[in-house]
PDB file of N, CA and C in Angstrom:
ATOM      1  N   MET P   1      68.019  72.035 136.022  1.00  0.00           N
ATOM      2  CA  MET P   1      66.306  72.145 137.191  1.00  0.00           C
ATOM      3  C   MET P   1      67.435  71.057 138.345  1.00  0.00           C
ATOM      4  N   CYS P   2      67.771  69.826 138.427  1.00  0.00           N
ATOM      5  CA  CYS P   2      68.211  69.229 139.093  1.00  0.00           C
ATOM      6  C   CYS P   2      69.329  69.506 140.547  1.00  0.00           C
ATOM      7  N   TYR P   3      68.851  70.007 141.039  1.00  0.00           N
ATOM      8  CA  TYR P   3      70.017  70.629 142.269  1.00  0.00           C
ATOM      9  C   TYR P   3      70.279  69.829 142.699  1.00  0.00           C
ATOM     10  N   HIS P   4      70.030  68.849 143.158  1.00  0.00           N
ATOM     11  CA  HIS P   4      70.432  68.069 144.259  1.00  0.00           C
ATOM     12  C   HIS P   4      71.153  66.743 144.269  1.00  0.00           C
ATOM     13  N   LEU P   5      70.545  66.327 142.746  1.00  0.00           N
ATOM     14  CA  LEU P   5      71.022  65.125 142.286  1.00  0.00           C
ATOM     15  C   LEU P   5      72.196  64.406 142.860  1.00  0.00           C
ATOM     16  N   ARG P   6      73.010  65.051 142.656  1.00  0.00           N
ATOM     17  CA  ARG P   6      74.710  64.617 142.995  1.00  0.00           C
ATOM     18  C   ARG P   6      74.644  64.040 143.968  1.00  0.00           C
ATOM     19  N   GLU P   7      74.543  64.814 145.122  1.00  0.00           N
ATOM     20  CA  GLU P   7      74.447  64.649 146.334  1.00  0.00           C
ATOM     21  C   GLU P   7      73.617  63.457 146.795  1.00  0.00           C
ATOM     22  N   LEU P   8      72.241  63.479 146.839  1.00  0.00           N
ATOM     23  CA  LEU P   8      71.634  61.849 146.940  1.00  0.00           C
ATOM     24  C   LEU P   8      72.037  60.997 146.576  1.00  0.00           C
ATOM     25  N   ARG P   9      72.164  61.095 144.854  1.00  0.00           N
ATOM     26  CA  ARG P   9      72.907  60.032 144.578  1.00  0.00           C
ATOM     27  C   ARG P   9      74.325  59.544 145.380  1.00  0.00           C
ATOM     28  N   LYS P  10      75.266  59.805 145.528  1.00  0.00           N
ATOM     29  CA  LYS P  10      76.059  59.219 146.494  1.00  0.00           C
ATOM     30  C   LYS P  10      75.697  59.568 148.253  1.00  0.00           C
ATOM     31  N   GLU P  11      75.126  60.223 148.430  1.00  0.00           N
ATOM     32  CA  GLU P  11      74.470  59.763 149.774  1.00  0.00           C
ATOM     33  C   GLU P  11      73.798  57.608 150.185  1.00  0.00           C
ATOM     34  N   ARG P  12      73.102  57.755 148.595  1.00  0.00           N
ATOM     35  CA  ARG P  12      72.916  56.320 148.678  1.00  0.00           C
ATOM     36  C   ARG P  12      74.434  54.877 147.503  1.00  0.00           C
ATOM     37  N   GLY P  13      75.043  55.896 147.714  1.00  0.00           N
ATOM     38  CA  GLY P  13      76.522  55.044 147.115  1.00  0.00           C
ATOM     39  C   GLY P  13      76.313  54.440 145.755  1.00  0.00           C
ATOM     40  N   LEU P  14      74.891  55.401 145.150  1.00  0.00           N
ATOM     41  CA  LEU P  14      74.633  54.484 143.425  1.00  0.00           C
ATOM     42  C   LEU P  14      76.072  55.386 143.013  1.00  0.00           C
ATOM     43  N   SER P  15      75.535  54.430 141.536  1.00  0.00           N
ATOM     44  CA  SER P  15      76.880  55.444 140.467  1.00  0.00           C
ATOM     45  C   SER P  15      75.681  55.822 139.299  1.00  0.00           C
ATOM     46  N   GLN P  16      76.121  56.630 138.836  1.00  0.00           N
ATOM     47  CA  GLN P  16      75.287  57.490 137.716  1.00  0.00           C
ATOM     48  C   GLN P  16      74.564  56.393 136.767  1.00  0.00           C
ATOM     49  N   ARG P  17      75.448  55.172 136.226  1.00  0.00           N
ATOM     50  CA  ARG P  17      75.091  54.268 135.783  1.00  0.00           C
ATOM     51  C   ARG P  17      73.908  53.591 136.317  1.00  0.00           C
ATOM     52  N   ALA P  18      74.310  53.123 137.396  1.00  0.00           N
ATOM     53  CA  ALA P  18      73.565  52.336 138.202  1.00  0.00           C
ATOM     54  C   ALA P  18      71.705  53.017 138.305  1.00  0.00           C
ATOM     55  N   LEU P  19      72.016  54.076 138.516  1.00  0.00           N
ATOM     56  CA  LEU P  19      70.938  55.458 138.622  1.00  0.00           C
ATOM     57  C   LEU P  19      70.081  55.269 137.642  1.00  0.00           C
ATOM     58  N   ALA P  20      70.923  55.568 136.415  1.00  0.00           N
ATOM     59  CA  ALA P  20      69.973  56.160 135.109  1.00  0.00           C
ATOM     60  C   ALA P  20      69.217  54.336 134.862  1.00  0.00           C
ATOM     61  N   LYS P  21      70.053  53.349 135.358  1.00  0.00           N
ATOM     62  CA  LYS P  21      69.184  51.951 134.723  1.00  0.00           C
ATOM     63  C   LYS P  21      67.528  51.629 135.559  1.00  0.00           C
ATOM     64  N   LEU P  22      67.770  52.438 136.649  1.00  0.00           N
ATOM     65  CA  LEU P  22      67.049  52.095 137.698  1.00  0.00           C
ATOM     66  C   LEU P  22      65.884  52.691 137.119  1.00  0.00           C
ATOM     67  N   LEU P  23      65.953  54.026 136.635  1.00  0.00           N
ATOM     68  CA  LEU P  23      65.190  54.393 135.964  1.00  0.00           C
ATOM     69  C   LEU P  23      64.380  54.699 134.716  1.00  0.00           C
ATOM     70  N   HIS P  24      65.437  53.916 134.106  1.00  0.00           N
ATOM     71  CA  HIS P  24      65.109  53.142 132.209  1.00  0.00           C
ATOM     72  C   HIS P  24      65.092  55.130 131.715  1.00  0.00           C
ATOM     73  N   ILE P  25      66.849  55.418 131.718  1.00  0.00           N
ATOM     74  CA  ILE P  25      67.033  56.663 131.355  1.00  0.00           C
ATOM     75  C   ILE P  25      68.424  55.999 131.103  1.00  0.00           C
ATOM     76  N   SER P  26      68.817  56.887 129.591  1.00  0.00           N
ATOM     77  CA  SER P  26      70.499  56.448 129.596  1.00  0.00           C
ATOM     78  C   SER P  26      71.755  57.263 130.241  1.00  0.00           C
ATOM     79  N   HIS P  27      72.590  56.557 130.572  1.00  0.00           N
ATOM     80  CA  HIS P  27      73.859  57.275 131.485  1.00  0.00           C
ATOM     81  C   HIS P  27      73.994  58.698 130.590  1.00  0.00           C
ATOM     82  N   SER P  28      73.802  59.218 129.873  1.00  0.00           N
ATOM     83  CA  SER P  28      74.233  60.383 129.116  1.00  0.00           C
ATOM     84  C   SER P  28      73.172  61.194 129.788  1.00  0.00           C
ATOM     85  N   ALA P  29      72.090  60.984 129.518  1.00  0.00           N
ATOM     86  CA  ALA P  29      70.858  61.852 129.947  1.00  0.00           C
ATOM     87  C   ALA P  29      70.748  61.903 131.510  1.00  0.00           C
ATOM     88  N   TYR P  30      71.346  61.190 132.355  1.00  0.00           N
ATOM     89  CA  TYR P  30      71.280  61.582 133.435  1.00  0.00           C
ATOM     90  C   TYR P  30      72.425  62.130 134.082  1.00  0.00           C
ATOM     91  N   SER P  31      73.384  62.119 133.550  1.00  0.00           N
ATOM     92  CA  SER P  31      74.588  62.560 133.736  1.00  0.00           C
ATOM     93  C   SER P  31      74.541  63.962 133.636  1.00  0.00           C
ATOM     94  N   ARG P  32      74.092  64.726 132.588  1.00  0.00           N
ATOM     95  CA  ARG P  32      73.543  65.898 132.055  1.00  0.00           C
ATOM     96  C   ARG P  32      72.633  66.654 132.891  1.00  0.00           C
ATOM     97  N   TYR P  33      71.326  65.846 133.613  1.00  0.00           N
ATOM     98  CA  TYR P  33      71.107  66.138 134.454  1.00  0.00           C
ATOM     99  C   TYR P  33      71.904  66.531 136.186  1.00  0.00           C
ATOM    100  N   GLU P  34      72.826  66.257 136.290  1.00  0.00           N
ATOM    101  CA  GLU P  34      73.578  66.121 137.561  1.00  0.00           C
ATOM    102  C   GLU P  34      73.780  67.591 136.908  1.00  0.00           C
ATOM    103  N   ARG P  35      74.864  67.873 135.537  1.00  0.00           N
ATOM    104  CA  ARG P  35      75.436  69.292 135.400  1.00  0.00           C
ATOM    105  C   ARG P  35      74.488  70.343 134.643  1.00  0.00           C
ATOM    106  N   GLY P  36      73.474  69.852 135.448  1.00  0.00           N
ATOM    107  CA  GLY P  36      72.681  71.136 134.642  1.00  0.00           C
ATOM    108  C   GLY P  36      73.126  71.046 133.443  1.00  0.00           C
ATOM    109  N   GLN P  37      72.768  70.974 132.639  1.00  0.00           N
ATOM    110  CA  GLN P  37      72.989  71.053 130.845  1.00  0.00           C
ATOM    111  C   GLN P  37      71.931  70.546 130.295  1.00  0.00           C
ATOM    112  N   ARG P  38      70.413  69.928 131.372  1.00  0.00           N
ATOM    113  CA  ARG P  38      69.378  69.037 130.560  1.00  0.00           C
ATOM    114  C   ARG P  38      68.682  69.105 131.705  1.00  0.00           C
ATOM    115  N   SER P  39      67.217  69.097 131.297  1.00  0.00           N
ATOM    116  CA  SER P  39      66.299  69.336 132.749  1.00  0.00           C
ATOM    117  C   SER P  39      65.440  67.670 131.848  1.00  0.00           C
ATOM    118  N   PRO P  40      65.362  67.078 132.813  1.00  0.00           N
ATOM    119  CA  PRO P  40      64.267  65.600 132.891  1.00  0.00           C
ATOM    120  C   PRO P  40      62.601  66.660 132.822  1.00  0.00           C
ATOM    121  N   SER P  41      62.199  65.355 131.747  1.00  0.00           N
ATOM    122  CA  SER P  41      60.750  65.300 131.918  1.00  0.00           C
ATOM    123  C   SER P  41      60.016  65.327 133.056  1.00  0.00           C
ATOM    124  N   ILE P  42      58.932  65.631 133.058  1.00  0.00           N
ATOM    125  CA  ILE P  42      58.266  65.488 134.251  1.00  0.00           C
ATOM    126  C   ILE P  42      57.766  64.744 135.038  1.00  0.00           C
ATOM    127  N   GLU P  43      58.017  63.549 134.084  1.00  0.00           N
ATOM    128  CA  GLU P  43      57.922  61.770 134.354  1.00  0.00           C
ATOM    129  C   GLU P  43      58.941  61.561 135.219  1.00  0.00           C
ATOM    130  N   THR P  44      59.780  62.085 134.686  1.00  0.00           N
ATOM    131  CA  THR P  44      61.339  61.431 135.510  1.00  0.00           C
ATOM    132  C   THR P  44      61.599  62.428 136.375  1.00  0.00           C
ATOM    133  N   ALA P  45      61.556  63.533 136.431  1.00  0.00           N
ATOM    134  CA  ALA P  45      61.574  64.704 137.714  1.00  0.00           C
ATOM    135  C   ALA P  45      60.817  63.732 138.812  1.00  0.00           C
ATOM    136  N   TYR P  46      59.614  63.473 138.690  1.00  0.00           N
ATOM    137  CA  TYR P  46      58.330  62.406 139.582  1.00  0.00           C
ATOM    138  C   TYR P  46      59.200  61.453 140.043  1.00  0.00           C
ATOM    139  N   ALA P  47      59.800  60.289 139.052  1.00  0.00           N
ATOM    140  CA  ALA P  47      60.201  59.321 139.132  1.00  0.00           C
ATOM    141  C   ALA P  47      61.399  59.608 140.596  1.00  0.00           C
ATOM    142  N   LEU P  48      62.463  60.556 139.776  1.00  0.00           N
ATOM    143  CA  LEU P  48      63.288  60.727 140.581  1.00  0.00           C
ATOM    144  C   LEU P  48      62.764  61.271 142.191  1.00  0.00           C
ATOM    145  N   ALA P  49      62.153  62.192 142.379  1.00  0.00           N
ATOM    146  CA  ALA P  49      61.205  62.477 143.376  1.00  0.00           C
ATOM    147  C   ALA P  49      60.830  61.248 144.476  1.00  0.00           C
ATOM    148  N   ARG P  50      60.369  60.521 144.002  1.00  0.00           N
ATOM    149  CA  ARG P  50      60.074  59.344 144.271  1.00  0.00           C
ATOM    150  C   ARG P  50      60.879  58.451 144.653  1.00  0.00           C
ATOM    151  N   PHE P  51      61.982  58.302 144.186  1.00  0.00           N
ATOM    152  CA  PHE P  51      62.774  56.954 144.058  1.00  0.00           C
ATOM    153  C   PHE P  51      64.129  57.892 145.659  1.00  0.00           C
ATOM    154  N   TYR P  52      63.909  59.482 145.671  1.00  0.00           N
ATOM    155  CA  TYR P  52      65.074  60.114 146.937  1.00  0.00           C
ATOM    156  C   TYR P  52      63.305  60.328 147.931  1.00  0.00           C
ATOM    157  N   HIS P  53      62.960  60.415 147.531  1.00  0.00           N
ATOM    158  CA  HIS P  53      61.836  60.980 148.562  1.00  0.00           C
ATOM    159  C   HIS P  53      61.955  62.458 149.277  1.00  0.00           C
ATOM    160  N   VAL P  54      62.133  63.054 148.495  1.00  0.00           N
ATOM    161  CA  VAL P  54      62.273  64.086 148.328  1.00  0.00           C
ATOM    162  C   VAL P  54      60.736  64.827 147.131  1.00  0.00           C
ATOM    163  N   SER P  55      61.350  66.513 147.588  1.00  0.00           N
ATOM    164  CA  SER P  55      59.720  67.073 146.622  1.00  0.00           C
ATOM    165  C   SER P  55      60.147  67.258 145.195  1.00  0.00           C
ATOM    166  N   ILE P  56      59.563  67.812 144.117  1.00  0.00           N
ATOM    167  CA  ILE P  56      60.256  68.184 142.916  1.00  0.00           C
ATOM    168  C   ILE P  56      61.031  69.512 143.131  1.00  0.00           C
ATOM    169  N   ASP P  57      60.085  70.569 144.024  1.00  0.00           N
ATOM    170  CA  ASP P  57      60.603  71.627 144.156  1.00  0.00           C
ATOM    171  C   ASP P  57      62.405  71.778 144.966  1.00  0.00           C
ATOM    172  N   TYR P  58      62.361  70.431 145.949  1.00  0.00           N
ATOM    173  CA  TYR P  58      63.379  70.272 146.393  1.00  0.00           C
ATOM    174  C   TYR P  58      64.630  69.902 145.268  1.00  0.00           C
ATOM    175  N   LEU P  59      64.159  69.058 144.287  1.00  0.00           N
ATOM    176  CA  LEU P  59      65.470  68.839 143.306  1.00  0.00           C
ATOM    177  C   LEU P  59      65.608  70.021 142.145  1.00  0.00           C
ATOM    178  N   ALA P  60      64.640  70.837 142.109  1.00  0.00           N
ATOM    179  CA  ALA P  60      64.531  72.292 141.181  1.00  0.00           C
ATOM    180  C   ALA P  60      65.523  73.071 142.491  1.00  0.00           C
ATOM    181  N   GLY P  61      65.603  73.034 143.358  1.00  0.00           N
ATOM    182  CA  GLY P  61      66.520  73.850 144.004  1.00  0.00           C
ATOM    183  C   GLY P  61      65.331  75.413 144.411  1.00  0.00           C
ATOM    184  N   ILE P  62      64.183  74.978 144.327  1.00  0.00           N
ATOM    185  CA  ILE P  62      63.142  76.196 144.487  1.00  0.00           C
ATOM    186  C   ILE P  62      63.134  76.188 146.373  1.00  0.00           C
ATOM    187  N   THR P  63      63.438  74.821 146.708  1.00  0.00           N
ATOM    188  CA  THR P  63      63.044  74.699 149.001  1.00  0.00           C
ATOM    189  C   THR P  63      64.383  73.993 149.230  1.00  0.00           C
ATOM    190  N   ASP P  64      64.633  74.544 149.785  1.00  0.00           N
ATOM    191  CA  ASP P  64      65.644  73.883 150.765  1.00  0.00           C
ATOM    192  C   ASP P  64      65.169  72.364 152.079  1.00  0.00           C
ATOM    193  N   ASP P  65      63.644  72.520 151.739  1.00  0.00           N
ATOM    194  CA  ASP P  65      62.815  71.274 152.627  1.00  0.00           C
ATOM    195  C   ASP P  65      62.977  70.144 151.400  1.00  0.00           C
ATOM    196  N   PRO P  66      63.756  68.976 151.998  1.00  0.00           N
ATOM    197  CA  PRO P  66      63.413  67.948 150.839  1.00  0.00           C
ATOM    198  C   PRO P  66      62.167  67.131 151.352  1.00  0.00           C
ATOM    199  N   GLN P  67      61.223  67.844 152.428  1.00  0.00           N
ATOM    200  CA  GLN P  67      60.418  67.054 152.503  1.00  0.00           C
ATOM    201  C   GLN P  67      59.298  67.283 151.231  1.00  0.00           C
ATOM    202  N   PRO P  68      58.465  65.705 150.855  1.00  0.00           N
ATOM    203  CA  PRO P  68      57.657  65.778 149.688  1.00  0.00           C
ATOM    204  C   PRO P  68      56.129  65.969 150.214  1.00  0.00           C
ATOM    205  N   TYR P  69      55.995  66.504 149.362  1.00  0.00           N
ATOM    206  CA  TYR P  69      54.064  66.954 149.600  1.00  0.00           C
ATOM    207  C   TYR P  69      53.154  66.100 149.569  1.00  0.00           C
ATOM    208  N   TRP P  70      53.593  64.576 149.384  1.00  0.00           N
ATOM    209  CA  TRP P  70      52.532  63.429 149.273  1.00  0.00           C
ATOM    210  C   TRP P  70      52.177  62.669 150.747  1.00  0.00           C
TER     211      TRP P  70
END
């Protein structure tokens, strides 16, 4: 689901472990999100969108416009 996660994380200079800790999820779960092996729950997707100030549609690859709708 999360199409742009790796680039967003790297732009902010964060490791997978650091971001997983901020989101209160396991490192392995976050790693699977970046590799496309697992989709985050809606709550985690929302937390990621809020953290990065992007829309969930952007994270999912539905749009190339990162602007959130809120």
